[in-house]
C-alpha positions as a Markdown table, in Angstrom:
| # | Residue | x | y | z |
|---|---|---|---|---|
| 1 | Met | 0.2 | -0.2 | 0.0 |
| 2 | Thr | 1.3 | 2.9 | -0.9 |
| 3 | Leu | 1.6 | 6.5 | 1.4 |
| 4 | Ala | -0.6 | 8.1 | -0.3 |
| 5 | Glu | -3.6 | 4.8 | 0.0 |
| 6 | Arg | -2.3 | 4.4 | 3.1 |
| 7 | Lys | -3.3 | 8.6 | 4.0 |
| 8 | Ala | -6.9 | 7.8 | 2.5 |
| 9 | Glu | -7.9 | 5.0 | 4.7 |
| 10 | Val | -6.8 | 7.6 | 7.8 |
| 11 | Asp | -8.7 | 10.2 | 5.6 |
| 12 | Arg | -12.2 | 7.3 | 5.9 |
| 13 | Arg | -11.9 | 6.1 | 9.3 |
| 14 | Ile | -11.5 | 9.9 | 10.8 |
| 15 | Glu | -14.7 | 10.5 | 9.1 |
| 16 | Glu | -16.5 | 7.5 | 10.3 |
| 17 | Ala | -15.1 | 8.5 | 14.4 |
| 18 | Cys | -16.4 | 11.7 | 13.3 |
| 19 | Arg | -20.0 | 10.3 | 12.2 |
| 20 | Arg | -20.8 | 8.2 | 14.8 |
| 21 | Ala | -19.8 | 11.1 | 18.2 |
| 22 | Gly | -21.0 | 13.7 | 15.0 |
| 23 | Arg | -18.3 | 15.2 | 14.5 |
| 24 | Asp | -17.4 | 17.1 | 11.5 |
| 25 | Pro | -14.0 | 15.2 | 9.5 |
| 26 | Ser | -12.5 | 19.3 | 9.5 |
| 27 | Glu | -12.1 | 19.6 | 13.7 |
| 28 | Val | -9.4 | 17.4 | 13.2 |
| 29 | Ser | -6.2 | 16.8 | 11.9 |
| 30 | Val | -3.6 | 14.0 | 11.3 |
| 31 | Ile | 0.5 | 15.0 | 12.1 |
| 32 | Ala | 2.3 | 12.2 | 10.5 |
| 33 | Val | 4.9 | 11.0 | 12.6 |
| 34 | Thr | 8.1 | 10.7 | 10.9 |
| 35 | Lys | 10.3 | 10.2 | 13.4 |
| 36 | Tyr | 11.5 | 6.3 | 12.5 |
| 37 | Val | 12.1 | 6.6 | 8.9 |
| 38 | Ser | 14.3 | 8.3 | 6.3 |
| 39 | Leu | 14.2 | 12.1 | 4.8 |
| 40 | Glu | 12.8 | 10.4 | 1.3 |
| 41 | Arg | 9.8 | 9.2 | 3.2 |
| 42 | Ala | 8.8 | 12.0 | 5.2 |
| 43 | Arg | 9.4 | 14.0 | 1.2 |
| 44 | Glu | 7.1 | 11.3 | 0.2 |
| 45 | Ala | 3.9 | 12.1 | 3.3 |
| 46 | Leu | 4.4 | 15.8 | 2.1 |
| 47 | Ala | 3.3 | 15.1 | -1.5 |
| 48 | Ala | 0.9 | 13.4 | -0.2 |
| 49 | Gly | -0.6 | 15.8 | 1.3 |
| 50 | Cys | 0.7 | 14.8 | 5.4 |
| 51 | Leu | 1.5 | 18.9 | 5.8 |
| 52 | Asn | 1.5 | 18.7 | 9.9 |
| 53 | Leu | 5.3 | 16.5 | 10.8 |
| 54 | Gly | 5.8 | 15.0 | 14.2 |
| 55 | Glu | 8.8 | 14.7 | 15.6 |
| 56 | Asn | 10.7 | 13.6 | 18.7 |
| 57 | Arg | 14.3 | 14.5 | 18.8 |
| 58 | Trp | 16.0 | 17.2 | 17.4 |
| 59 | Gln | 19.2 | 15.8 | 16.8 |
| 60 | Asp | 17.1 | 13.1 | 15.0 |
| 61 | Ala | 14.6 | 15.7 | 13.0 |
| 62 | Arg | 17.7 | 17.8 | 11.9 |
| 63 | Asp | 18.3 | 16.8 | 8.5 |
| 64 | Lys | 14.6 | 16.1 | 7.3 |
| 65 | Trp | 14.0 | 19.1 | 8.9 |
| 66 | Glu | 16.7 | 21.8 | 7.0 |
| 67 | Ala | 16.0 | 20.1 | 3.9 |
| 68 | Leu | 12.4 | 20.1 | 4.0 |
| 69 | Glu | 12.1 | 23.7 | 4.5 |
| 70 | Arg | 14.9 | 24.4 | 2.2 |
| 71 | Glu | 12.9 | 22.6 | -0.5 |
| 72 | Ser | 9.7 | 24.4 | 0.2 |
| 73 | Ser | 11.4 | 27.7 | 0.2 |
| 74 | Glu | 13.2 | 27.3 | -2.8 |
| 75 | Ala | 9.5 | 25.6 | -5.1 |
| 76 | Asp | 7.2 | 27.6 | -4.5 |
| 77 | Glu | 4.1 | 25.6 | -5.8 |
| 78 | Arg | 5.2 | 23.3 | -2.3 |
| 79 | Glu | 3.8 | 23.4 | 0.9 |
| 80 | Lys | 5.1 | 24.7 | 3.8 |
| 81 | Pro | 4.4 | 21.8 | 6.5 |
| 82 | Val | 3.7 | 22.5 | 9.3 |
| 83 | Trp | 6.3 | 21.2 | 12.7 |
| 84 | His | 5.3 | 19.9 | 15.6 |
| 85 | Phe | 7.6 | 18.7 | 18.6 |
| 86 | Ile | 5.5 | 16.1 | 20.0 |
| 87 | Gly | 8.3 | 13.9 | 22.5 |
| 88 | Ser | 9.6 | 15.3 | 25.6 |
| 89 | Leu | 12.0 | 18.3 | 26.2 |
| 90 | Gln | 14.8 | 19.3 | 28.1 |
| 91 | Ser | 14.9 | 22.8 | 28.9 |
| 92 | Asn | 18.4 | 23.2 | 27.6 |
| 93 | Lys | 16.7 | 21.5 | 24.6 |
| 94 | Ala | 14.2 | 24.1 | 24.0 |
| 95 | Lys | 16.6 | 26.7 | 22.0 |
| 96 | Asp | 16.7 | 23.8 | 19.6 |
| 97 | Val | 13.3 | 23.4 | 18.7 |
| 98 | Val | 11.4 | 27.0 | 19.6 |
| 99 | Gly | 11.6 | 28.9 | 16.3 |
| 100 | Lys | 11.8 | 25.9 | 14.1 |
| 101 | Phe | 8.7 | 23.4 | 15.2 |
| 102 | Thr | 5.3 | 26.1 | 15.3 |
| 103 | Tyr | 3.5 | 23.4 | 17.1 |
| 104 | Ile | 5.3 | 22.2 | 21.2 |
| 105 | His | 2.6 | 19.2 | 22.2 |
| 106 | Ser | 4.9 | 18.1 | 25.3 |
| 107 | Leu | 4.8 | 21.4 | 27.5 |
| 108 | Asp | 4.5 | 20.1 | 31.8 |
| 109 | Arg | 6.2 | 21.9 | 33.8 |
| 110 | Leu | 7.6 | 25.8 | 34.6 |
| 111 | Ser | 11.3 | 25.0 | 34.1 |
| 112 | Leu | 10.7 | 23.4 | 30.4 |
| 113 | Ala | 8.0 | 27.0 | 30.0 |
| 114 | Glu | 10.3 | 29.2 | 31.2 |
| 115 | Ala | 13.3 | 28.1 | 28.4 |
| 116 | Ile | 10.7 | 27.7 | 25.3 |
| 117 | Asp | 9.7 | 32.1 | 26.3 |
| 118 | Arg | 12.9 | 32.8 | 26.9 |
| 119 | Lys | 14.0 | 31.3 | 23.1 |
| 120 | Ala | 10.6 | 32.6 | 21.5 |
| 121 | Ala | 11.2 | 36.2 | 23.5 |
| 122 | Ser | 14.2 | 36.5 | 21.9 |
| 123 | Leu | 13.2 | 35.3 | 18.4 |
| 124 | Gly | 10.0 | 38.1 | 19.0 |
| 125 | Ile | 8.0 | 35.1 | 18.7 |
| 126 | Thr | 4.2 | 32.5 | 20.2 |
| 127 | Val | 5.2 | 30.0 | 20.8 |
| 128 | Pro | 1.6 | 27.6 | 20.6 |
| 129 | Cys | 1.9 | 24.5 | 23.2 |
| 130 | Phe | 0.3 | 21.7 | 24.4 |
| 131 | Ile | -0.1 | 21.0 | 27.9 |
| 132 | Gln | 0.8 | 17.4 | 28.3 |
| 133 | Val | -1.3 | 15.5 | 31.2 |
| 134 | Asn | -0.1 | 11.2 | 32.0 |
| 135 | Val | -3.8 | 10.9 | 32.8 |
| 136 | Ser | -3.0 | 6.9 | 33.0 |
| 137 | Gly | -1.3 | 7.5 | 35.5 |
| 138 | Glu | 2.2 | 4.7 | 34.0 |
| 139 | Gln | 5.2 | 5.8 | 35.6 |
| 140 | Ser | 7.1 | 5.0 | 31.9 |
| 141 | Lys | 4.5 | 8.2 | 30.7 |
| 142 | His | 5.2 | 12.3 | 30.7 |
| 143 | Gly | 3.0 | 14.4 | 31.5 |
| 144 | Leu | 1.5 | 16.4 | 35.1 |
| 145 | Ser | -1.7 | 15.3 | 36.4 |
| 146 | Pro | -4.5 | 16.0 | 35.6 |
| 147 | Glu | -4.7 | 17.6 | 39.1 |
| 148 | Gly | -1.8 | 19.6 | 39.2 |
| 149 | Leu | -2.7 | 21.7 | 35.8 |
| 150 | Gln | -4.3 | 24.2 | 37.2 |
| 151 | Glu | -1.3 | 24.9 | 39.5 |
| 152 | Leu | 0.8 | 25.2 | 35.7 |
| 153 | Ala | -2.0 | 26.7 | 34.6 |
| 154 | Glu | -1.6 | 30.3 | 37.0 |
| 155 | Gly | 2.5 | 29.4 | 36.1 |
| 156 | Leu | 2.1 | 30.2 | 33.0 |
| 157 | Arg | 0.6 | 33.5 | 33.1 |
| 158 | Gln | 4.3 | 35.1 | 34.0 |
| 159 | Tyr | 5.6 | 34.3 | 30.5 |
| 160 | Pro | 3.7 | 35.2 | 27.7 |
| 161 | Ala | 5.6 | 34.4 | 24.2 |
| 162 | Ile | 3.6 | 30.8 | 25.9 |
| 163 | Arg | 0.0 | 30.4 | 24.0 |
| 164 | Pro | -1.2 | 27.6 | 25.4 |
| 165 | Val | -3.8 | 26.2 | 22.8 |
| 166 | Gly | -4.4 | 23.2 | 24.6 |
| 167 | Leu | -4.1 | 19.6 | 26.5 |
| 168 | Met | -2.1 | 16.1 | 25.1 |
| 169 | Thr | -1.7 | 12.8 | 26.5 |
| 170 | Met | -0.6 | 9.4 | 25.0 |
| 171 | Ala | -2.7 | 6.2 | 26.2 |
| 172 | Pro | -2.0 | 3.3 | 27.7 |
| 173 | His | -1.2 | 0.8 | 24.6 |
| 174 | Glu | -4.1 | -1.0 | 24.4 |
| 175 | Gly | -4.9 | -4.6 | 22.5 |
| 176 | Asp | -8.7 | -3.6 | 22.9 |
| 177 | Pro | -8.5 | 0.5 | 21.9 |
| 178 | Glu | -12.5 | 0.6 | 23.8 |
| 179 | Leu | -10.2 | 0.2 | 27.2 |
| 180 | Thr | -8.3 | 4.0 | 26.1 |
| 181 | Arg | -11.8 | 5.1 | 26.2 |
| 182 | Pro | -11.5 | 6.9 | 29.2 |
| 183 | Val | -8.0 | 8.5 | 29.2 |
| 184 | Phe | -9.6 | 10.2 | 26.2 |
| 185 | Arg | -12.3 | 11.8 | 27.6 |
| 186 | Arg | -10.6 | 12.2 | 31.3 |
| 187 | Leu | -8.7 | 14.3 | 29.5 |
| 188 | Arg | -11.7 | 16.0 | 27.0 |
| 189 | Glu | -13.2 | 16.3 | 30.5 |
| 190 | Leu | -10.3 | 18.2 | 32.1 |
| 191 | Arg | -9.9 | 20.3 | 29.1 |
| 192 | Asp | -13.4 | 21.6 | 29.3 |
| 193 | Glu | -13.0 | 22.0 | 33.1 |
| 194 | Ala | -9.9 | 24.6 | 32.5 |
| 195 | Asn | -12.4 | 26.6 | 29.9 |
| 196 | Arg | -15.1 | 26.8 | 32.6 |
| 197 | Gln | -12.9 | 27.5 | 35.5 |
| 198 | Gly | -11.1 | 29.9 | 34.0 |
| 199 | Trp | -7.6 | 28.9 | 34.1 |
| 200 | Phe | -6.2 | 29.9 | 31.6 |
| 201 | Pro | -6.1 | 33.3 | 29.6 |
| 202 | Glu | -8.1 | 31.7 | 26.9 |
| 203 | Pro | -10.2 | 28.4 | 25.7 |
| 204 | Leu | -8.3 | 25.6 | 25.1 |
| 205 | Thr | -9.6 | 24.6 | 21.5 |
| 206 | Glu | -7.2 | 21.5 | 21.0 |
| 207 | Leu | -7.1 | 17.5 | 22.1 |
| 208 | Ser | -4.1 | 16.3 | 20.7 |
| 209 | Met | -4.5 | 12.7 | 21.6 |
| 210 | Gly | -4.5 | 9.1 | 20.0 |
| 211 | Met | -2.2 | 6.8 | 17.7 |
| 212 | Ser | -1.9 | 4.6 | 15.2 |
| 213 | Asn | -3.6 | 1.9 | 17.8 |
| 214 | Asp | -6.5 | 3.9 | 18.9 |
| 215 | Phe | -7.4 | 6.8 | 17.0 |
| 216 | Glu | -10.3 | 6.4 | 16.5 |
| 217 | Val | -11.3 | 6.1 | 19.6 |
| 218 | Ala | -10.0 | 9.4 | 20.0 |
| 219 | Val | -11.4 | 11.1 | 17.3 |
| 220 | Glu | -14.7 | 9.9 | 19.2 |
| 221 | Glu | -14.3 | 11.4 | 22.4 |
| 222 | Gly | -13.1 | 14.4 | 21.2 |
| 223 | Ala | -9.5 | 14.9 | 20.0 |
| 224 | Thr | -8.9 | 17.8 | 17.7 |
| 225 | Arg | -4.5 | 16.3 | 16.9 |
| 226 | Val | -4.2 | 12.8 | 16.2 |
| 227 | Arg | -0.3 | 11.9 | 16.2 |
| 228 | Leu | 0.1 | 8.9 | 13.7 |
| 229 | Gly | 3.3 | 6.7 | 12.9 |
| 230 | Thr | 3.3 | 3.4 | 11.7 |
| 231 | Ile | -0.5 | 3.3 | 10.0 |
| 232 | Leu | 0.4 | 6.3 | 8.4 |
| 233 | Val | 4.1 | 7.0 | 7.2 |
| 234 | Gly | 5.2 | 2.2 | 8.2 |
| 235 | Lys | 7.9 | 1.8 | 8.9 |
| 236 | Glu | 11.9 | 1.9 | 7.9 |
| 237 | Glu | 11.8 | -1.9 | 6.8 |
| 238 | Glu | 9.0 | -1.9 | 4.5 |
| 239 | Leu | 11.0 | 0.8 | 1.5 |
| 240 | Met | 14.0 | -2.3 | 1.5 |
């Protein structure tokens, strides 16, 4: 199956999930997670219409980022990719990411917020950020606890170069995707609670949740961004 065919199938499944939930498919965008594939595969994803690309380590993303940014600048007719940093981010690495990635999906502490804000302010930009929440409570997952969201929201007010746009979470990998539903539902409820209580200067509109194994359940529960790797761009060995 070609990448374009994979994308068409993913789009179909998202449309079906939206239909079941009474949602408009235009509310959901796909982030093609290219972290485990080559530059050529990332080019193929972009050519197939996957304009949102996700990476989780700058050192692995650098070559792809530099090449695709250069190529999109040289070819006016080519759509420019929108880069999403989806991995855990160390504070001392924020300077490498801010200004290159439009969105950061893994803000989970004020020390990281300070580093992002400092770099963004020096560039004269504002960075849209998702706050990563560890809804499942798994020790292997990054993110703050749901109970810590309000306190973080209050602390973020001192960093004007950060614009909180939504929440992000990772569900446990389950053989039955239906078992992930409570995690996604809880994130949506947490976002809605934050908006009702006015924890953030502006209402949060986004939910970054759902991966290859469980994205349809996430869409049914309100995901606006799904992060798809294997099911969309495949694995490197498939290219050999």
